[in-house]
PDB file of C-alpha atoms in Angstrom:
ATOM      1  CA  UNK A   1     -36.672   7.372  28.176  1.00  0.00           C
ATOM      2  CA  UNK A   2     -35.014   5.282  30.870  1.00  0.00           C
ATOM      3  CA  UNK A   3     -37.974   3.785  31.581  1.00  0.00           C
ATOM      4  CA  UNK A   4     -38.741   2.983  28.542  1.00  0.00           C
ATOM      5  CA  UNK A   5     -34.923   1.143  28.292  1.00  0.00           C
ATOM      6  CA  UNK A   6     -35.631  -0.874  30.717  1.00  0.00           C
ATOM      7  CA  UNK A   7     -39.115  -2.165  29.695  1.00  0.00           C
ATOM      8  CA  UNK A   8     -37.110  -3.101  26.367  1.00  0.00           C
ATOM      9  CA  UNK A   9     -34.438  -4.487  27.976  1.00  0.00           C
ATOM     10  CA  UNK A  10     -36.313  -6.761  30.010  1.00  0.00           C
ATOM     11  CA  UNK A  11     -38.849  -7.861  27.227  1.00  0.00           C
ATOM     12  CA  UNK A  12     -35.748  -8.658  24.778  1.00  0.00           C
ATOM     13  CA  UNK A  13     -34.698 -10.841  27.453  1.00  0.00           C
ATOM     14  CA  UNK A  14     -37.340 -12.745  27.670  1.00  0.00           C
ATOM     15  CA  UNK A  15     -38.824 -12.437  24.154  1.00  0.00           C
ATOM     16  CA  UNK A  16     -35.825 -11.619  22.192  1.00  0.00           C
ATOM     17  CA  UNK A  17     -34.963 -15.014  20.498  1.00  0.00           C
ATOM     18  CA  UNK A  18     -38.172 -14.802  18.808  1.00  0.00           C
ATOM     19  CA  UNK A  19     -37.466 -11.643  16.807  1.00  0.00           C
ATOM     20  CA  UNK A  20     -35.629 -11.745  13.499  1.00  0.00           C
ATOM     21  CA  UNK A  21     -32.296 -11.163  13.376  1.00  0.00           C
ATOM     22  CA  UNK A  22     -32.206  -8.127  12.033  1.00  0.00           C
ATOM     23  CA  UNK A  23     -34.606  -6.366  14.542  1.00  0.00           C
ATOM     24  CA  UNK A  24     -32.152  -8.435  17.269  1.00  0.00           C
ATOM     25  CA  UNK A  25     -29.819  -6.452  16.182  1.00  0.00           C
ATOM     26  CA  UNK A  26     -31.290  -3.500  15.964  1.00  0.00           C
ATOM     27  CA  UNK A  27     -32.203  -3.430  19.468  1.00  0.00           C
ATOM     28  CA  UNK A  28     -28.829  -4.280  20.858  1.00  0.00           C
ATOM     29  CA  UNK A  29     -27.275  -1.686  19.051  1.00  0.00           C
ATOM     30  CA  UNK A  30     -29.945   1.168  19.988  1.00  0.00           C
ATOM     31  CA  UNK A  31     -30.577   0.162  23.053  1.00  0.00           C
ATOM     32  CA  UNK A  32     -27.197  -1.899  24.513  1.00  0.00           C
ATOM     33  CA  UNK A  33     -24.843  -0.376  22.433  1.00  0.00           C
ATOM     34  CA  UNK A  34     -26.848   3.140  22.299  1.00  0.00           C
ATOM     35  CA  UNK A  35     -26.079   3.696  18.904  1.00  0.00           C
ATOM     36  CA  UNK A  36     -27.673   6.109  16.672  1.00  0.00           C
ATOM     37  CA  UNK A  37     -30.088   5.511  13.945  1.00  0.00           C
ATOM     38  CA  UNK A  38     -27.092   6.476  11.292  1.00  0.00           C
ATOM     39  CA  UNK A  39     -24.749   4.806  13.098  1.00  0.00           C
ATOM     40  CA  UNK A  40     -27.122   1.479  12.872  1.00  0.00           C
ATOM     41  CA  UNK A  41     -28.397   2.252   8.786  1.00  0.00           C
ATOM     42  CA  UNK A  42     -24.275   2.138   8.088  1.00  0.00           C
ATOM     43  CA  UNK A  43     -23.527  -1.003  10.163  1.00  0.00           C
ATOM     44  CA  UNK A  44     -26.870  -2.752   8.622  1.00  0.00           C
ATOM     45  CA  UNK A  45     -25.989  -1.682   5.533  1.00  0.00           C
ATOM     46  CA  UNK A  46     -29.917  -0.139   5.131  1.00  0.00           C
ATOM     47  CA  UNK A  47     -31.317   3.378   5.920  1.00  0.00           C
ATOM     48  CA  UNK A  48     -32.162   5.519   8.466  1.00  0.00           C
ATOM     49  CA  UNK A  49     -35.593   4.450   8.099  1.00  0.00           C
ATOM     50  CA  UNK A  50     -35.263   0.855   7.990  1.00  0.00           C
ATOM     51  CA  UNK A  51     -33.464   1.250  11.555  1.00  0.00           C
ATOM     52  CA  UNK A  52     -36.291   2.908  12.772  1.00  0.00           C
ATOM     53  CA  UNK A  53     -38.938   0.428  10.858  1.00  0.00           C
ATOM     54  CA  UNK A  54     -37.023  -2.315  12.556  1.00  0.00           C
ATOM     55  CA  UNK A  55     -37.058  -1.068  16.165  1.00  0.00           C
ATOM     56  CA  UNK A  56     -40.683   0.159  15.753  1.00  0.00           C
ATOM     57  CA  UNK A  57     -41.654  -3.637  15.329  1.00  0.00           C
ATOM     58  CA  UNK A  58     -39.857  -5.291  17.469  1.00  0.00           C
ATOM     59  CA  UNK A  59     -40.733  -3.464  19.987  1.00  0.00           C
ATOM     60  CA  UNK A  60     -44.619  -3.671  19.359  1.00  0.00           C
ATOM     61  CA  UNK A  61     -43.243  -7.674  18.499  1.00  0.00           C
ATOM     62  CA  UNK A  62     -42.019  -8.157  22.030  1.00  0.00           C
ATOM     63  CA  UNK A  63     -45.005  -6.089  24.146  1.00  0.00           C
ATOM     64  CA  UNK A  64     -47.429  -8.607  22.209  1.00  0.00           C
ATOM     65  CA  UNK A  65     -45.433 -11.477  22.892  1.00  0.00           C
ATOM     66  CA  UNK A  66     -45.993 -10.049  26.855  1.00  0.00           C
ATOM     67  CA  UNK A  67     -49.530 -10.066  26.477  1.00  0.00           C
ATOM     68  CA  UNK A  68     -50.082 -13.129  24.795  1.00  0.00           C
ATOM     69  CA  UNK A  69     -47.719 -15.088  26.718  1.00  0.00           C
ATOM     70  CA  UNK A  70     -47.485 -13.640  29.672  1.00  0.00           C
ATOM     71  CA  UNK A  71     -43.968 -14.338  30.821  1.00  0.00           C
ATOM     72  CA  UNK A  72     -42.776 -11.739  32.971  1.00  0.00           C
ATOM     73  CA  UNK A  73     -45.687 -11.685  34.873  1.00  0.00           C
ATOM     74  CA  UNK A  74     -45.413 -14.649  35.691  1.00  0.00           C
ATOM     75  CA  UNK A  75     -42.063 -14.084  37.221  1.00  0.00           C
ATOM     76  CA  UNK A  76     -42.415 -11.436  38.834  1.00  0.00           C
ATOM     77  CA  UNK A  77     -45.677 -13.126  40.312  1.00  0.00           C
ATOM     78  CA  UNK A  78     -43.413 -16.167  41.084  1.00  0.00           C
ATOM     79  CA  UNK A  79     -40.451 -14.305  42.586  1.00  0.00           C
ATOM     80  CA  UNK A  80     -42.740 -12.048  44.707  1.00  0.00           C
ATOM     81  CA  UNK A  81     -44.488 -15.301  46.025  1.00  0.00           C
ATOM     82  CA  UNK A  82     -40.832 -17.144  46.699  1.00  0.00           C
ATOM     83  CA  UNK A  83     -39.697 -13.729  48.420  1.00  0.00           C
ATOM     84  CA  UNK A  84     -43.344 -14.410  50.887  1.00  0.00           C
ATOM     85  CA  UNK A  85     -42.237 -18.034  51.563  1.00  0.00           C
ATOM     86  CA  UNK A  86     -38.638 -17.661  52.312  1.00  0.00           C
ATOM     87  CA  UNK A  87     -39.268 -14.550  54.570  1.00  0.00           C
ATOM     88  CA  UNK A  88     -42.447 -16.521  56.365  1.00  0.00           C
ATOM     89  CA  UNK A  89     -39.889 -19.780  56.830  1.00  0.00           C
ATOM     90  CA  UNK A  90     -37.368 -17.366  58.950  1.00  0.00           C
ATOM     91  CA  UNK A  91     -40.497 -15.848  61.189  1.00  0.00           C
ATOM     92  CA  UNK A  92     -41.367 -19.240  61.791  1.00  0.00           C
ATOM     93  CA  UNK A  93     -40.172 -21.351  65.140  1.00  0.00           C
ATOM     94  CA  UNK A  94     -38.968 -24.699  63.569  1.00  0.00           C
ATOM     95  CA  UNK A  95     -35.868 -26.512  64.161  1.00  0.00           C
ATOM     96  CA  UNK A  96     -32.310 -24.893  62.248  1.00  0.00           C
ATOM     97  CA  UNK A  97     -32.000 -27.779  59.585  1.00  0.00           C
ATOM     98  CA  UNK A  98     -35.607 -27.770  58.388  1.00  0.00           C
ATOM     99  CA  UNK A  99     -35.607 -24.261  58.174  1.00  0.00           C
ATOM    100  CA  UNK A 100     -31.970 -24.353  56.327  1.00  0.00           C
ATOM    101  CA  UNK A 101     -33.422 -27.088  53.763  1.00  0.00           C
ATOM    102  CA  UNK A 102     -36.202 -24.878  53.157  1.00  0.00           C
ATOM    103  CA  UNK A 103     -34.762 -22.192  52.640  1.00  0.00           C
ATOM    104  CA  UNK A 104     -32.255 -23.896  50.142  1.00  0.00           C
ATOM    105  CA  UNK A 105     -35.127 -25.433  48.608  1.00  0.00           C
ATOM    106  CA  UNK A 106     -36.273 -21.268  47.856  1.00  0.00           C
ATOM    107  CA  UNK A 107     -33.426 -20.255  46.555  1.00  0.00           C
ATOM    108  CA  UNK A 108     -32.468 -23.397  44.461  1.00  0.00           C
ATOM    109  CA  UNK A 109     -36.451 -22.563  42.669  1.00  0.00           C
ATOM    110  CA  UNK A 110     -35.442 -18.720  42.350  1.00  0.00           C
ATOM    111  CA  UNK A 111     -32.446 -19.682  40.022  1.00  0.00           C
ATOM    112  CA  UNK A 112     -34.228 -21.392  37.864  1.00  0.00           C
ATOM    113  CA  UNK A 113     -36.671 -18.095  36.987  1.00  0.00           C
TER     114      UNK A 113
END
């Protein structure tokens, strides 16, 4: 189940904006908030069943928005490769300020992923 917390966590970070706002909120309550499916249907106002409805497809919502888009892969591809470069720039012999502008030059790229 953890696992599956996290995948959902991570996709409604990068996908969440496109969901409705109902299924937003779904998912923060179930899964942030880790409220029950009552607990949900009487905050939403709707049943039991509409909770689970609305979880059911934003979750299948955000795992195709992963495989169309392609997002996190792309991160994760990106951050691996910055992780390479920074750690090749310290095994390399080159003067302290060129390595120290390079290495800025990383980490300035990693916060904008």
């Amino acid at each position: 189940m953890l696992d599956k917390v996290i995948e959902i966590g991570i996709l409604f970070d990068f996908y969440g904006s496109l969901l409705t706002g109902k299924q937003q909120e779904a998912i923060q309550l179930y899964y942030y908030q880790d409220l029950s499916l009552s607990e949900i249907a009487e905050r939403l106002e709707i049943s039991r069943q509409g909770v689970y409805d609305h979880l059911h497809r934003a979750e299948e919502a955000l795992r195709d928005y992963e495989e169309k888009l392609g997002l996190i892969n792309r991160y994760k591809l990106l951050k691996n490769e910055l992780d390479e470069l920074e750690k090749a720039i310290n095994e390399y012999q080159i003067e302290n300020t060129v390595k120290s502008n390079l290495i800025k030059r990383v980490e300035k790229i990693k916060k904008h992923l």
